[in-house]
Amino acid sequence: MAFDPVQSLSSARHEFGEHGGVNMSIEASTTFTVLDPDVMPEIFQGELGPEAQHKGSGGCYLYGRHFNPTVYVLGRYVSAIEGTESGYACASGMAAISGSIMQCCEPGDEVVASNTIYGGTFAFLKDYLPVKTGVKTTFVDITDHDAVRNAITDRTKVVFTETMSNPTLTVCDIPAVAEIAHAHNAKLIVDNTFTPMIVSPAIHGADVVVHSITKFISGSSDIIAGCICGSTEFLLDLMDLHTGSLMLLGPTMDPRIAFELSTRLPHLGLRVREHSRRALTFAQRLEDRGVSVIYPGLESHPHHKTLVKIMNEGFGFGGLLGIDTGSREKAFELLEYLQNVERFGFLAVSLGFFDTLMSASAASTSSELSDEELEAAGISPGLVRLSIGYTNDLEVRWEQLERGLRKIGLLK
Ligand code: PLP
């Protein structure tokens, strides 16, 4: 039967507050008392942590940079949405990405990564990792499965991709890429930031699913946060006192933030549905009017069928769409007009906000890429990325967008 993330979240064990509150309590302490000194070594060895509690053998907490109960519950809820055994929240999406990749690799190991990924991840893999750790990355077109296969060597430990890539909205055929990775004993790590609820990569074979919670999951552009979902074994590895990258690099989430975010998960599905409904409506109208629009919900999108194959039912095709304005100048003119004259949205990076956010990708979130890398990734200078919000009436928003496109000559 198809996976239903809303059902899965609803069925997850609910954490009540200390006094029976419908929301969980915030455990703000950074350190935890232990009644019996004998159990301290077992906690240190991970035998009595919250993951053990999960299995019914009693839980003990140690120190806030290790597991914290409130942060742990948020991770458990996100892992329910992703259909993984476990999950743990951390300080940012980049912490989730860097922590999980570093956990899988040793000096001399290799990563094969999609060439159309968020600029920060690209810089981490291309510039930071080889210099600091000796881990080398080969970038490939993730939709070219022969290229993925050919790039894998016996040192490849990780294949990394985004479900739907930033900013070209390339969709990865996760089951096919998982099969290739597993045939070579590599782990598939998938960044699912653009498509929470819409796609559950672990159901299709991903070993680890990472999120920038900062985006859709938060929904309010007010918190930087991340999450790593995977097996309990992997989560315990990340928290290992000697070799765990979450434990030792220390990108810890504050429990007050974890609480705040936990109250946003129950309406994530509703929000994603409305982002998607509006984005699809705009994309269809733009296509009908002859505008060059990139949206995976359109049958004309090269990966429409791939997305249909892996998507969960009822959440649409996502809130992101791209418009190719033809040049950097036109892109800037459109952004300036839509924000400053029409108040259609904000000229700002990031995505998943309740209002529309707009940026020219080549000059902003993908500026870490060289001109050649931008071309290889299919990011044209005039590409405007829109994260479609759900404020105001849809028809009012459409008229604003229409006027903007008329202003730069893309619509008559
Ligand atoms: N992954 C994707 C797809 C992103 O778009 C971003 C940020 O824009 C990140 C990861 C990094 O997330 P954070 O800013 O929360 O570290």
Coordinates of C-alpha atoms and ligand atoms in Angstrom, one line a residue:
M1 CA 0.0 0.0 0.0
A2 CA 1.1 3.5 -0.7
F3 CA 2.9 5.4 2.1
D4 CA 0.8 8.2 3.7
P5 CA 3.1 10.6 5.7
V6 CA 0.1 12.2 7.4
Q7 CA -1.2 8.9 8.6
S8 CA 2.3 7.9 9.7
L9 CA 2.7 11.1 11.8
S10 CA -0.7 10.7 13.3
S11 CA 0.1 7.1 14.3
A12 CA 3.5 8.0 15.9
R13 CA 3.5 7.8 19.6
H14 CA 2.3 11.2 20.9
E15 CA 4.4 13.0 23.4
F16 CA 2.2 14.6 26.1
G17 CA 3.4 17.4 28.4
E18 CA 4.7 16.8 31.9
H19 CA 1.2 17.7 33.4
G20 CA -0.8 16.0 30.7
G21 CA -0.5 18.9 28.3
V22 CA -1.6 18.2 24.7
N23 CA 1.9 19.5 23.6
M24 CA 5.1 18.1 24.9
S25 CA 7.0 19.9 27.6
I26 CA 10.3 21.6 26.9
E27 CA 13.2 19.9 28.6
A28 CA 15.6 22.8 28.7
S29 CA 18.3 21.2 30.9
T30 CA 21.7 20.7 29.4
T31 CA 22.5 18.0 31.9
F32 CA 20.6 15.1 33.5
T33 CA 20.7 13.5 37.0
V34 CA 21.5 9.9 37.3
L35 CA 20.3 8.1 40.5
D36 CA 22.6 5.2 40.3
P37 CA 26.3 5.8 39.4
D38 CA 26.5 2.3 38.0
V39 CA 24.3 3.2 35.0
M40 CA 26.6 6.1 33.9
P41 CA 28.9 3.8 31.8
E42 CA 25.9 2.2 30.1
I43 CA 24.6 5.6 29.1
F44 CA 28.0 6.6 27.8
Q45 CA 28.1 3.5 25.7
G46 CA 24.6 4.2 24.2
E47 CA 23.0 1.2 25.8
L48 CA 20.6 3.2 27.9
G49 CA 19.9 6.3 25.7
P50 CA 16.5 7.3 24.3
E51 CA 16.9 4.9 21.4
A52 CA 17.0 2.1 23.9
Q53 CA 13.9 3.6 25.6
H54 CA 12.2 3.5 22.2
K55 CA 12.7 -0.3 22.2
G56 CA 11.2 -0.5 25.7
S57 CA 14.3 -1.0 27.7
G58 CA 14.3 2.3 29.7
G59 CA 15.8 5.6 28.8
C60 CA 18.4 7.8 30.4
Y61 CA 19.8 11.1 29.2
L62 CA 23.3 12.4 29.6
Y63 CA 24.1 15.8 28.3
G64 CA 22.3 18.2 25.9
R65 CA 24.7 17.9 23.0
H66 CA 24.1 14.2 23.1
F67 CA 20.4 13.3 23.0
N68 CA 17.9 15.8 24.5
P69 CA 14.3 14.6 25.1
T70 CA 12.6 17.5 23.3
V71 CA 14.9 17.5 20.3
Y72 CA 14.6 13.7 20.2
V73 CA 10.8 13.8 19.9
L74 CA 11.0 16.3 17.1
G75 CA 13.3 13.9 15.3
R76 CA 10.9 11.1 16.0
Y77 CA 8.1 13.0 14.4
V78 CA 10.0 14.0 11.3
S79 CA 11.2 10.3 10.9
A80 CA 7.5 9.3 11.1
I81 CA 6.8 11.6 8.1
E82 CA 9.8 10.1 6.3
G83 CA 9.0 6.5 7.2
T84 CA 12.4 5.9 8.7
E85 CA 13.3 4.0 11.9
S86 CA 14.8 7.0 13.6
G87 CA 15.6 10.7 13.2
Y88 CA 17.4 13.4 15.0
A89 CA 17.1 17.2 14.6
C90 CA 20.1 19.5 14.4
A91 CA 21.1 23.1 14.0
S92 CA 20.7 23.5 10.2
G93 CA 20.2 21.8 6.9
M94 CA 24.0 22.1 6.3
A95 CA 24.7 20.4 9.6
A96 CA 22.4 17.5 8.6
I97 CA 24.1 17.2 5.2
S98 CA 27.7 17.6 6.3
G99 CA 27.2 15.5 9.5
S100 CA 25.7 12.6 7.6
I101 CA 28.2 12.6 4.7
M102 CA 31.2 12.8 7.1
Q103 CA 29.8 10.0 9.1
C104 CA 29.9 7.7 6.1
C105 CA 33.4 8.7 4.8
E106 CA 37.0 8.3 5.8
P107 CA 40.0 10.0 4.2
G108 CA 40.4 8.7 0.6
D109 CA 36.8 7.7 0.3
E110 CA 34.6 9.2 -2.5
V111 CA 31.2 10.7 -3.0
V112 CA 29.2 10.7 -6.2
A113 CA 26.8 13.7 -6.2
S114 CA 24.2 15.2 -8.4
N115 CA 25.5 18.3 -10.2
T116 CA 22.3 20.3 -9.6
I117 CA 22.2 20.7 -5.8
Y118 CA 22.0 23.7 -3.4
G119 CA 25.2 25.9 -3.8
G120 CA 26.2 25.4 -0.1
T121 CA 26.2 21.6 -0.5
F122 CA 28.1 21.9 -3.7
A123 CA 30.7 24.1 -2.1
F124 CA 30.9 21.7 0.9
L125 CA 31.5 18.7 -1.4
K126 CA 33.7 20.4 -4.0
D127 CA 35.8 22.8 -1.9
Y128 CA 35.6 22.0 1.8
L129 CA 35.6 18.2 2.1
P130 CA 38.7 17.3 -0.1
V131 CA 40.9 19.9 1.6
K132 CA 39.8 19.1 5.1
T133 CA 39.2 15.4 4.9
G134 CA 40.6 14.0 1.7
V135 CA 37.1 12.9 0.6
K136 CA 36.7 13.6 -3.2
T137 CA 33.4 14.1 -5.0
T138 CA 32.5 13.4 -8.6
F139 CA 29.5 15.4 -9.8
V140 CA 27.2 13.8 -12.4
D141 CA 23.8 14.3 -14.0
I142 CA 21.8 12.2 -11.6
T143 CA 19.2 11.4 -14.2
D144 CA 21.9 9.8 -16.4
H145 CA 22.1 6.4 -14.6
D146 CA 25.1 5.2 -16.7
A147 CA 27.0 8.3 -15.6
V148 CA 26.1 7.6 -11.9
R149 CA 27.3 4.0 -12.4
N150 CA 30.5 5.0 -14.1
A151 CA 31.4 7.5 -11.5
I152 CA 31.2 5.0 -8.7
T153 CA 34.6 3.4 -7.7
D154 CA 35.4 0.9 -4.9
R155 CA 36.1 3.9 -2.7
T156 CA 32.6 5.4 -3.2
K157 CA 30.7 5.4 0.1
V158 CA 27.9 7.9 -0.6
V159 CA 25.7 8.8 -3.5
F160 CA 24.2 12.2 -2.7
T161 CA 21.2 13.8 -4.4
E162 CA 18.3 16.1 -3.8
T163 CA 14.8 14.6 -4.5
M164 CA 14.0 17.7 -6.5
S165 CA 17.0 19.8 -7.2
N166 CA 17.7 23.3 -6.4
P167 CA 17.0 25.3 -8.6
T168 CA 16.4 23.3 -11.8
L169 CA 13.7 21.1 -10.3
T170 CA 15.4 18.0 -11.7
V171 CA 13.7 14.9 -10.2
C172 CA 15.9 12.0 -9.1
D173 CA 14.6 8.5 -9.9
I174 CA 15.3 7.4 -6.3
P175 CA 14.5 3.7 -6.6
A176 CA 16.9 3.4 -9.6
V177 CA 19.7 5.4 -8.0
A178 CA 19.3 3.5 -4.7
E179 CA 19.7 0.2 -6.6
I180 CA 22.9 1.5 -8.3
A181 CA 24.3 2.7 -5.0
H182 CA 23.5 -0.5 -3.1
A183 CA 24.9 -2.7 -5.8
H184 CA 28.2 -0.9 -5.0
N185 CA 27.8 -1.0 -1.2
A186 CA 27.4 2.8 -1.1
K187 CA 24.7 4.6 0.9
L188 CA 22.2 6.8 -0.8
I189 CA 21.7 10.1 1.0
V190 CA 18.8 12.2 -0.2
D191 CA 18.1 15.9 0.6
N192 CA 14.3 16.1 0.7
T193 CA 14.1 19.8 1.5
F194 CA 11.9 20.7 -1.5
T195 CA 9.5 17.8 -1.2
P196 CA 8.5 17.0 2.4
M197 CA 5.3 15.0 2.4
I198 CA 5.3 14.9 -1.4
V199 CA 8.1 12.2 -1.6
S200 CA 9.3 9.9 1.1
P201 CA 12.8 8.9 -0.3
A202 CA 13.4 6.1 2.3
I203 CA 10.3 4.3 1.1
H204 CA 12.1 4.1 -2.3
G205 CA 15.4 2.9 -1.0
A206 CA 17.3 6.0 0.4
D207 CA 19.4 5.0 3.4
V208 CA 19.5 8.5 4.9
V209 CA 17.1 11.4 4.3
V210 CA 18.2 14.9 5.3
H211 CA 16.2 18.1 5.6
S212 CA 16.7 21.8 5.8
I213 CA 13.8 22.3 8.3
T214 CA 14.4 26.0 7.7
K215 CA 12.3 25.8 4.6
F216 CA 8.8 24.1 4.2
I217 CA 8.8 22.2 7.5
S218 CA 9.3 25.4 9.5
G219 CA 7.2 27.4 7.0
S220 CA 7.8 30.8 8.6
S221 CA 11.4 31.7 7.6
D222 CA 12.2 32.4 11.2
I223 CA 14.3 29.4 12.3
I224 CA 17.4 27.7 10.9
A225 CA 17.2 24.0 11.5
G226 CA 17.8 20.5 10.1
C227 CA 17.1 16.9 10.6
I228 CA 18.7 13.5 9.7
C229 CA 16.4 10.5 9.3
G230 CA 17.7 6.9 8.9
S231 CA 18.2 3.7 10.8
T232 CA 18.6 3.6 14.6
E233 CA 22.1 2.3 14.0
F234 CA 23.1 5.3 11.9
L235 CA 21.6 7.7 14.5
L236 CA 23.6 6.0 17.2
D237 CA 26.7 6.3 15.0
L238 CA 26.2 10.0 14.7
M239 CA 26.0 10.3 18.4
D240 CA 28.9 8.1 19.2
L241 CA 31.0 9.7 21.9
H242 CA 34.3 8.9 20.0
T243 CA 33.4 9.1 16.4
G244 CA 29.9 10.7 16.0
S245 CA 29.8 13.8 13.8
L246 CA 26.7 15.2 15.5
M247 CA 28.1 14.5 19.0
L248 CA 31.6 15.8 18.2
L249 CA 31.1 18.6 15.7
G250 CA 28.2 19.7 17.9
P251 CA 25.5 21.3 15.6
T252 CA 23.0 20.9 18.4
M253 CA 19.4 22.1 18.2
D254 CA 18.1 24.1 21.2
P255 CA 15.1 22.3 22.8
R256 CA 13.0 25.4 22.8
I257 CA 13.4 25.5 19.0
A258 CA 12.5 21.8 18.8
F259 CA 9.3 22.5 20.7
E260 CA 8.4 25.4 18.4
L261 CA 9.0 23.3 15.3
S262 CA 7.0 20.3 16.7
T263 CA 3.9 22.4 16.7
R264 CA 4.3 23.1 13.0
L265 CA 4.4 19.5 11.8
P266 CA 0.7 18.8 12.1
H267 CA -0.2 21.4 9.5
L268 CA 2.8 20.7 7.2
G269 CA 0.6 18.6 4.9
L270 CA -2.1 21.3 4.5
R271 CA 0.5 23.9 3.8
V272 CA 2.4 21.8 1.2
R273 CA -0.9 21.0 -0.5
E274 CA -1.8 24.7 -0.9
H275 CA 1.8 25.7 -2.0
S276 CA 1.5 22.9 -4.7
R277 CA -2.1 23.9 -5.8
R278 CA -1.1 27.5 -6.4
A279 CA 2.2 26.6 -8.1
L280 CA 0.5 24.2 -10.5
T281 CA -2.2 26.7 -11.3
F282 CA 0.4 29.4 -12.2
A283 CA 2.6 26.9 -14.1
Q284 CA -0.3 25.7 -16.2
R285 CA -1.5 29.2 -17.0
L286 CA 2.1 30.3 -17.8
E287 CA 2.6 27.3 -20.1
D288 CA -0.7 28.0 -21.9
R289 CA 0.4 31.5 -22.5
G290 CA 3.7 30.4 -24.0
V291 CA 6.0 31.4 -21.1
S292 CA 9.1 29.2 -20.6
V293 CA 8.2 27.7 -17.2
I294 CA 9.9 24.9 -15.3
Y295 CA 7.5 22.9 -13.1
P296 CA 7.5 19.1 -12.5
G297 CA 3.7 19.0 -12.3
L298 CA 3.5 19.9 -16.0
E299 CA 3.5 16.9 -18.4
S300 CA 6.0 18.8 -20.5
H301 CA 8.6 18.7 -17.7
P302 CA 11.2 16.1 -18.5
H303 CA 10.9 14.4 -15.1
H304 CA 7.1 14.6 -14.7
K305 CA 6.7 10.8 -15.0
T306 CA 9.6 10.1 -12.6
L307 CA 7.9 12.3 -10.0
V308 CA 4.5 10.7 -10.5
K309 CA 6.1 7.3 -10.0
I310 CA 7.6 8.2 -6.6
M311 CA 5.2 10.8 -5.1
N312 CA 2.8 10.3 -2.3
E313 CA -0.9 10.9 -3.0
G314 CA -2.5 14.2 -2.2
F315 CA 0.3 16.8 -1.8
G316 CA 0.8 17.9 -5.4
F317 CA 4.1 18.6 -7.2
G318 CA 5.6 21.1 -4.8
G319 CA 5.7 24.9 -4.3
L320 CA 8.7 25.7 -6.4
L321 CA 8.6 26.9 -10.0
G322 CA 11.1 28.4 -12.4
I323 CA 10.6 31.0 -15.1
D324 CA 13.2 31.6 -17.7
T325 CA 13.1 35.3 -18.4
G326 CA 15.8 35.0 -21.1
S327 CA 18.5 37.2 -19.5
R328 CA 19.9 38.4 -16.1
E329 CA 18.6 41.9 -16.8
K330 CA 15.0 40.8 -17.4
A331 CA 15.2 38.6 -14.3
F332 CA 16.3 41.5 -12.2
E333 CA 13.6 43.8 -13.7
L334 CA 10.9 41.3 -13.0
L335 CA 12.0 40.7 -9.4
E336 CA 12.3 44.4 -8.7
Y337 CA 8.8 45.1 -10.2
L338 CA 7.0 42.1 -8.5
Q339 CA 8.4 43.0 -5.1
N340 CA 8.5 46.8 -5.1
V341 CA 5.5 47.7 -7.3
E342 CA 3.1 44.7 -7.0
R343 CA 4.0 43.4 -3.6
F344 CA 3.6 39.9 -5.1
G345 CA 6.4 38.5 -3.0
F346 CA 9.8 39.1 -1.6
L347 CA 13.1 39.2 -3.4
A348 CA 14.9 36.9 -1.0
V349 CA 16.7 33.6 -1.0
S350 CA 15.2 30.6 0.8
L351 CA 11.9 28.9 0.2
G352 CA 8.9 27.3 1.8
F353 CA 7.7 30.6 3.4
F354 CA 4.0 31.4 3.6
D355 CA 4.6 34.4 1.3
T356 CA 6.2 34.0 -2.1
L357 CA 10.0 34.3 -2.2
M358 CA 11.8 35.0 -5.5
S359 CA 15.4 35.0 -6.6
A360 CA 17.6 34.8 -9.7
S361 CA 19.3 31.5 -8.9
A362 CA 22.6 32.1 -10.9
A363 CA 23.2 35.3 -9.0
S364 CA 22.2 34.1 -5.6
T365 CA 21.7 30.5 -4.2
S366 CA 23.8 29.0 -7.0
S367 CA 26.5 31.7 -7.1
E368 CA 29.0 29.2 -5.7
L369 CA 29.0 27.5 -9.2
S370 CA 31.3 28.8 -12.0
D371 CA 29.8 29.8 -15.4
E372 CA 30.7 26.3 -16.8
E373 CA 29.2 24.5 -13.8
L374 CA 26.0 26.7 -14.1
E375 CA 25.7 25.7 -17.7
A376 CA 26.3 22.0 -16.9
A377 CA 23.6 22.2 -14.3
G378 CA 21.2 23.9 -16.7
I379 CA 20.9 27.1 -14.7
S380 CA 20.4 29.9 -17.2
P381 CA 21.3 33.5 -16.2
G382 CA 17.6 34.6 -16.6
L383 CA 16.2 31.8 -14.4
V384 CA 13.9 33.1 -11.7
R385 CA 13.1 30.7 -8.9
L386 CA 9.8 31.3 -7.2
S387 CA 8.7 29.6 -4.0
I388 CA 5.0 30.1 -4.3
G389 CA 3.3 31.2 -1.1
Y390 CA -0.3 31.0 0.0
T391 CA -1.2 34.5 1.2
N392 CA -3.9 36.6 -0.4
D393 CA -6.3 35.4 -3.0
L394 CA -4.9 33.2 -5.8
E395 CA -6.5 35.3 -8.5
V396 CA -5.1 38.5 -7.1
R397 CA -1.6 36.9 -7.0
W398 CA -2.0 35.7 -10.6
E399 CA -2.9 39.2 -11.8
Q400 CA 0.2 40.6 -10.1
L401 CA 2.4 38.0 -11.8
E402 CA 0.7 38.6 -15.1
R403 CA 1.4 42.3 -14.9
G404 CA 5.0 41.7 -14.0
L405 CA 5.5 39.4 -17.0
R406 CA 3.8 41.9 -19.3
K407 CA 6.2 44.6 -18.0
I408 CA 9.3 42.6 -19.1
G409 CA 7.6 41.6 -22.4
L410 CA 7.2 37.9 -21.6
L411 CA 3.4 38.2 -21.9
K412 CA 1.4 40.3 -24.3
Ligands
PLP1 N1 19.4 21.9 1.1 C1 18.7 22.6 0.3 C2 18.0 22.0 -0.9 C3 18.6 24.0 0.5 O1 17.9 24.8 -0.4 C4 19.3 24.6 1.6 C5 19.3 26.1 1.8 O2 18.9 26.9 1.0 C6 20.0 23.8 2.4 C7 20.0 22.4 2.2 C8 20.8 24.3 3.6 O3 19.9 24.4 4.7 P1 20.2 25.4 5.9 O4 20.2 26.8 5.4 O5 19.1 25.1 6.8 O6 21.5 25.0 6.5

